[in-house]
Coordinates of C-alpha atoms in Angstrom, one line a residue:
M1 CA 28.5 -61.8 56.1
N2 CA 27.7 -65.2 54.6
I3 CA 27.2 -68.3 56.8
T4 CA 28.2 -71.8 55.8
I5 CA 26.5 -74.6 57.7
T6 CA 27.5 -78.3 57.7
G7 CA 27.6 -81.0 60.3
N8 CA 27.4 -84.7 60.9
L9 CA 24.5 -86.8 59.5
G10 CA 21.3 -86.3 61.4
S11 CA 22.5 -83.0 63.0
G12 CA 19.6 -81.0 61.7
K13 CA 21.8 -78.6 59.6
S14 CA 19.2 -78.2 56.8
S15 CA 16.5 -77.3 59.3
V16 CA 18.7 -74.6 60.9
A17 CA 19.7 -73.2 57.5
K18 CA 16.1 -72.9 56.5
I19 CA 15.3 -71.0 59.7
L20 CA 18.1 -68.6 58.8
K21 CA 16.4 -68.1 55.4
E22 CA 13.3 -67.1 57.3
K23 CA 15.4 -64.5 59.1
G24 CA 16.4 -62.8 55.9
Y25 CA 19.3 -64.9 54.5
E26 CA 19.4 -66.0 50.9
Y27 CA 19.4 -69.8 50.9
S28 CA 21.8 -71.8 48.8
S29 CA 22.2 -75.5 48.9
T30 CA 24.2 -78.0 46.8
G31 CA 20.8 -79.4 45.7
N32 CA 19.8 -75.9 44.4
V33 CA 23.1 -75.5 42.5
F34 CA 22.7 -79.0 41.0
R35 CA 19.2 -78.1 39.8
Q36 CA 20.5 -74.9 38.3
L37 CA 23.3 -76.7 36.4
A38 CA 20.7 -79.3 35.1
M39 CA 18.5 -76.4 33.9
E40 CA 21.4 -74.7 32.1
K41 CA 22.1 -78.0 30.2
G42 CA 18.4 -78.4 29.3
L43 CA 18.1 -81.6 31.3
S44 CA 15.8 -82.8 34.1
V45 CA 17.4 -83.4 37.5
E46 CA 17.0 -87.2 37.0
E47 CA 18.7 -87.1 33.6
F48 CA 21.5 -84.9 34.8
N49 CA 22.0 -87.1 37.9
K50 CA 22.4 -90.1 35.7
Q51 CA 25.0 -88.4 33.6
V52 CA 26.9 -87.3 36.7
N53 CA 26.9 -90.8 38.3
E54 CA 28.2 -92.3 35.0
A55 CA 30.9 -89.7 34.8
A56 CA 32.0 -90.2 38.4
G57 CA 32.2 -93.9 37.8
R58 CA 34.9 -93.1 35.2
G59 CA 36.7 -90.8 37.6
D60 CA 35.3 -87.6 36.0
H61 CA 34.4 -85.2 38.8
S62 CA 33.8 -82.2 36.5
V63 CA 30.3 -81.6 37.9
D64 CA 31.6 -81.6 41.4
K65 CA 34.0 -78.9 40.2
M66 CA 31.2 -76.9 38.6
I67 CA 29.2 -77.0 41.9
D68 CA 32.3 -76.0 43.9
D69 CA 33.1 -73.1 41.5
T70 CA 29.5 -71.9 41.7
T71 CA 29.7 -71.9 45.5
T72 CA 32.9 -69.9 45.3
R73 CA 31.4 -67.4 43.0
I74 CA 28.3 -66.9 45.1
G75 CA 30.5 -66.5 48.2
E76 CA 32.5 -63.8 46.5
E77 CA 29.7 -61.9 44.8
R78 CA 26.9 -62.0 47.3
D79 CA 26.4 -61.1 51.0
K80 CA 24.0 -62.5 53.6
V81 CA 23.8 -66.0 52.1
V82 CA 23.4 -69.1 54.2
F83 CA 25.0 -72.2 52.5
D84 CA 23.5 -75.6 53.3
S85 CA 26.3 -77.6 51.9
R86 CA 28.8 -80.1 53.2
L87 CA 31.8 -78.4 51.7
A88 CA 30.8 -74.8 51.3
W89 CA 33.0 -73.8 54.2
H90 CA 35.9 -74.8 52.1
F91 CA 34.8 -73.0 48.9
A92 CA 33.5 -69.8 50.6
P93 CA 36.4 -69.2 53.1
K94 CA 35.3 -65.7 54.1
S95 CA 32.1 -67.0 55.6
F96 CA 31.2 -67.7 59.2
K97 CA 31.8 -71.4 59.2
V98 CA 29.6 -73.6 61.4
F99 CA 29.7 -77.3 62.1
I100 CA 26.7 -78.9 64.0
I101 CA 27.4 -82.0 65.9
T102 CA 24.9 -84.4 67.4
D103 CA 25.2 -87.5 69.7
I104 CA 25.3 -90.5 67.4
D105 CA 22.3 -92.2 69.2
E106 CA 20.2 -89.1 68.7
A107 CA 21.3 -88.7 65.1
S108 CA 20.4 -92.3 64.3
R109 CA 17.0 -91.8 66.1
R110 CA 16.2 -88.8 63.9
V111 CA 17.4 -90.4 60.6
F112 CA 15.6 -93.7 61.3
H113 CA 12.3 -92.1 62.2
D114 CA 12.5 -89.7 59.3
S115 CA 12.9 -92.7 57.0
L116 CA 9.8 -94.3 58.6
R117 CA 7.8 -91.1 58.0
A118 CA 8.9 -91.1 54.4
N119 CA 7.7 -94.8 54.1
S120 CA 11.3 -95.8 53.5
E121 CA 12.7 -99.2 54.4
T122 CA 16.3 -98.2 54.1
Y123 CA 17.1 -99.3 57.7
E124 CA 15.9 -102.4 59.4
S125 CA 16.3 -100.8 62.9
Q126 CA 17.7 -97.8 64.7
D127 CA 20.8 -99.8 65.5
A128 CA 21.3 -100.6 61.8
C129 CA 20.8 -96.9 61.1
R130 CA 23.4 -96.0 63.7
K131 CA 26.0 -98.4 62.2
A132 CA 25.2 -97.1 58.7
L133 CA 25.7 -93.5 59.8
I134 CA 29.1 -94.3 61.4
N135 CA 30.2 -96.1 58.3
R136 CA 29.1 -93.3 56.0
Q137 CA 30.9 -90.7 58.1
K138 CA 34.1 -92.8 57.9
L139 CA 33.7 -93.2 54.1
E140 CA 33.2 -89.4 53.8
T141 CA 36.5 -88.8 55.6
V142 CA 38.3 -90.9 53.0
R143 CA 36.5 -89.5 50.0
Y144 CA 37.0 -85.8 50.9
K145 CA 40.6 -86.5 51.6
E146 CA 41.1 -88.2 48.3
V147 CA 39.2 -85.7 46.1
Y148 CA 39.9 -82.4 47.9
D149 CA 42.8 -83.2 50.3
I150 CA 40.8 -81.9 53.2
D151 CA 39.7 -83.4 56.6
Y152 CA 36.0 -82.6 56.7
Y153 CA 35.8 -83.8 60.3
D154 CA 38.7 -81.7 61.6
M155 CA 36.8 -79.3 63.9
G156 CA 39.6 -76.8 63.5
N157 CA 38.2 -75.9 60.1
Y158 CA 35.2 -74.1 61.6
N159 CA 34.6 -70.9 63.6
L160 CA 31.7 -72.4 65.6
V161 CA 31.2 -76.0 66.5
I162 CA 27.8 -76.3 68.2
E163 CA 25.8 -79.3 69.5
S164 CA 22.2 -79.9 68.6
T165 CA 21.4 -83.0 70.6
N166 CA 19.3 -81.2 73.2
A167 CA 18.6 -77.9 71.4
S168 CA 15.9 -77.0 68.8
P169 CA 16.8 -75.7 65.3
D170 CA 15.4 -72.3 66.3
E171 CA 17.7 -72.1 69.4
I172 CA 20.7 -73.1 67.3
A173 CA 19.9 -70.6 64.5
Q174 CA 19.7 -67.8 67.1
E175 CA 22.9 -68.9 68.8
I176 CA 24.7 -68.9 65.4
L177 CA 23.6 -65.3 64.8
D178 CA 24.7 -64.2 68.2
K179 CA 28.1 -65.9 68.0
M180 CA 28.6 -64.5 64.5
T181 CA 28.3 -61.0 65.9
D182 CA 30.9 -61.9 68.6
Y183 CA 33.1 -63.3 65.9
Q184 CA 32.8 -60.1 63.8
D185 CA 33.6 -58.1 66.9
G186 CA 36.8 -60.1 67.4
V187 CA 35.7 -61.8 70.6
F188 CA 36.9 -65.2 69.3
E189 CA 38.3 -66.9 66.2
K190 CA 37.1 -70.5 67.0
I191 CA 34.7 -71.7 69.7
M192 CA 32.9 -74.9 70.6
E193 CA 29.6 -75.1 72.5
L194 CA 27.9 -78.2 73.9
N195 CA 24.5 -78.7 75.5
P196 CA 25.2 -78.7 79.3
S197 CA 22.8 -81.6 79.8
S198 CA 24.6 -83.9 77.4
I199 CA 28.0 -83.6 79.1
K200 CA 28.8 -86.8 81.1
R201 CA 30.1 -86.3 84.7
T202 CA 32.7 -88.3 86.5
G203 CA 34.5 -88.0 89.9
L204 CA 37.4 -86.4 88.1
A205 CA 35.5 -83.2 87.8
D206 CA 35.6 -82.9 91.6
V207 CA 39.4 -82.7 91.5
R208 CA 40.1 -80.1 88.9
Q209 CA 38.9 -76.5 88.8
S210 CA 39.1 -74.3 85.7
G211 CA 38.1 -71.0 84.4
M212 CA 36.0 -72.8 81.8
V213 CA 34.4 -76.1 81.2
E214 CA 36.8 -78.7 79.9
V215 CA 35.8 -82.1 78.5
S216 CA 37.4 -85.1 76.9
E217 CA 35.9 -86.9 73.9
K218 CA 35.6 -90.5 73.0
C219 CA 33.3 -92.1 70.4
G220 CA 31.3 -88.9 70.3
V221 CA 30.7 -88.8 74.1
F222 CA 31.9 -85.8 76.0
T223 CA 33.0 -86.2 79.6
L224 CA 33.7 -83.4 82.1
T225 CA 37.3 -83.1 83.2
A226 CA 37.3 -79.7 84.7
G227 CA 35.1 -76.7 85.5
R228 CA 32.3 -78.4 87.3
D229 CA 31.1 -75.3 89.1
R230 CA 30.9 -73.5 85.8
L231 CA 28.9 -76.3 84.3
D232 CA 26.6 -76.4 87.3
E233 CA 25.9 -72.7 86.9
A234 CA 25.0 -73.2 83.2
V235 CA 22.6 -76.0 84.1
A236 CA 21.0 -74.0 86.9
R237 CA 20.4 -71.1 84.6
G238 CA 18.9 -73.4 82.0
D239 CA 21.5 -72.5 79.4
K240 CA 21.2 -74.5 76.1
F241 CA 24.9 -74.0 75.3
V242 CA 28.1 -73.8 77.2
S243 CA 31.5 -73.0 75.8
V244 CA 34.0 -75.8 76.3
S245 CA 37.6 -76.7 75.7
V246 CA 38.2 -80.3 74.4
S247 CA 41.2 -82.4 75.2
V248 CA 41.8 -85.5 73.1
S249 CA 44.2 -88.2 74.1
E250 CA 45.9 -90.3 71.4
E251 CA 44.2 -93.4 72.7
D252 CA 40.7 -91.8 72.7
G253 CA 41.3 -90.2 69.3
E254 CA 41.5 -93.7 67.8
D255 CA 37.8 -94.2 68.6
S256 CA 36.5 -91.0 67.0
F257 CA 36.0 -90.0 63.4
M258 CA 36.0 -86.3 64.5
N259 CA 39.3 -84.5 65.1
F260 CA 39.1 -81.9 67.9
A261 CA 42.9 -81.5 68.2
N262 CA 42.8 -78.2 66.3
M263 CA 39.7 -76.8 67.9
V264 CA 41.4 -74.1 70.0
R265 CA 40.1 -70.9 71.7

């Protein structure tokens, strides 16, 4: 079975995809497809990129379509491919679809320090980076809706939504493989897993008991609303992931660019 991996900016999705490559999966990325198309046209990546940008400025998205069609073909013709692509889940619908989420502060820390290591001065500070990431994610929502009529940040699009804030790429890669096996066995259709240590606690959790951990979400922060005993057990065992159910109020939803309303068990 193929795996499509995407996520919010700074989530570490590419690192996870490359680890899955080391575990025997063929690696396919939008960048690789772009280079392949450039080669077929006898152009360098730089020359092809210039042509694509000029065409897009005129409203011509034919190259996007070529990339999308190539992803669809690979998804239909090959098995055991891991796609590192923002929209592969949409064009390879028979894949195990994964979205990796990360706390925005951790994401901005990663992106900002990566830019420093690359001697880039793209961001003046981590706070500037944080604001830029939020803005880019909002712009992506609009762009993908306009071009593809899809909601990229609707978590209901994915089979597994998993948090990477306090987990390593190796741990996430192994969890993806384990959950894909459960998915193939019919254990679940959609599931969301958070890092137990990143779930915020309030007094409300003392009131409600539940068979599973339940959280509310606002501005990317997950707060425990039920299932405290279950969360305590996960923390005591040192679990990196715990399955959760997310409730989103209309008021809270206004402050989030992610839509968890369709992420159901």
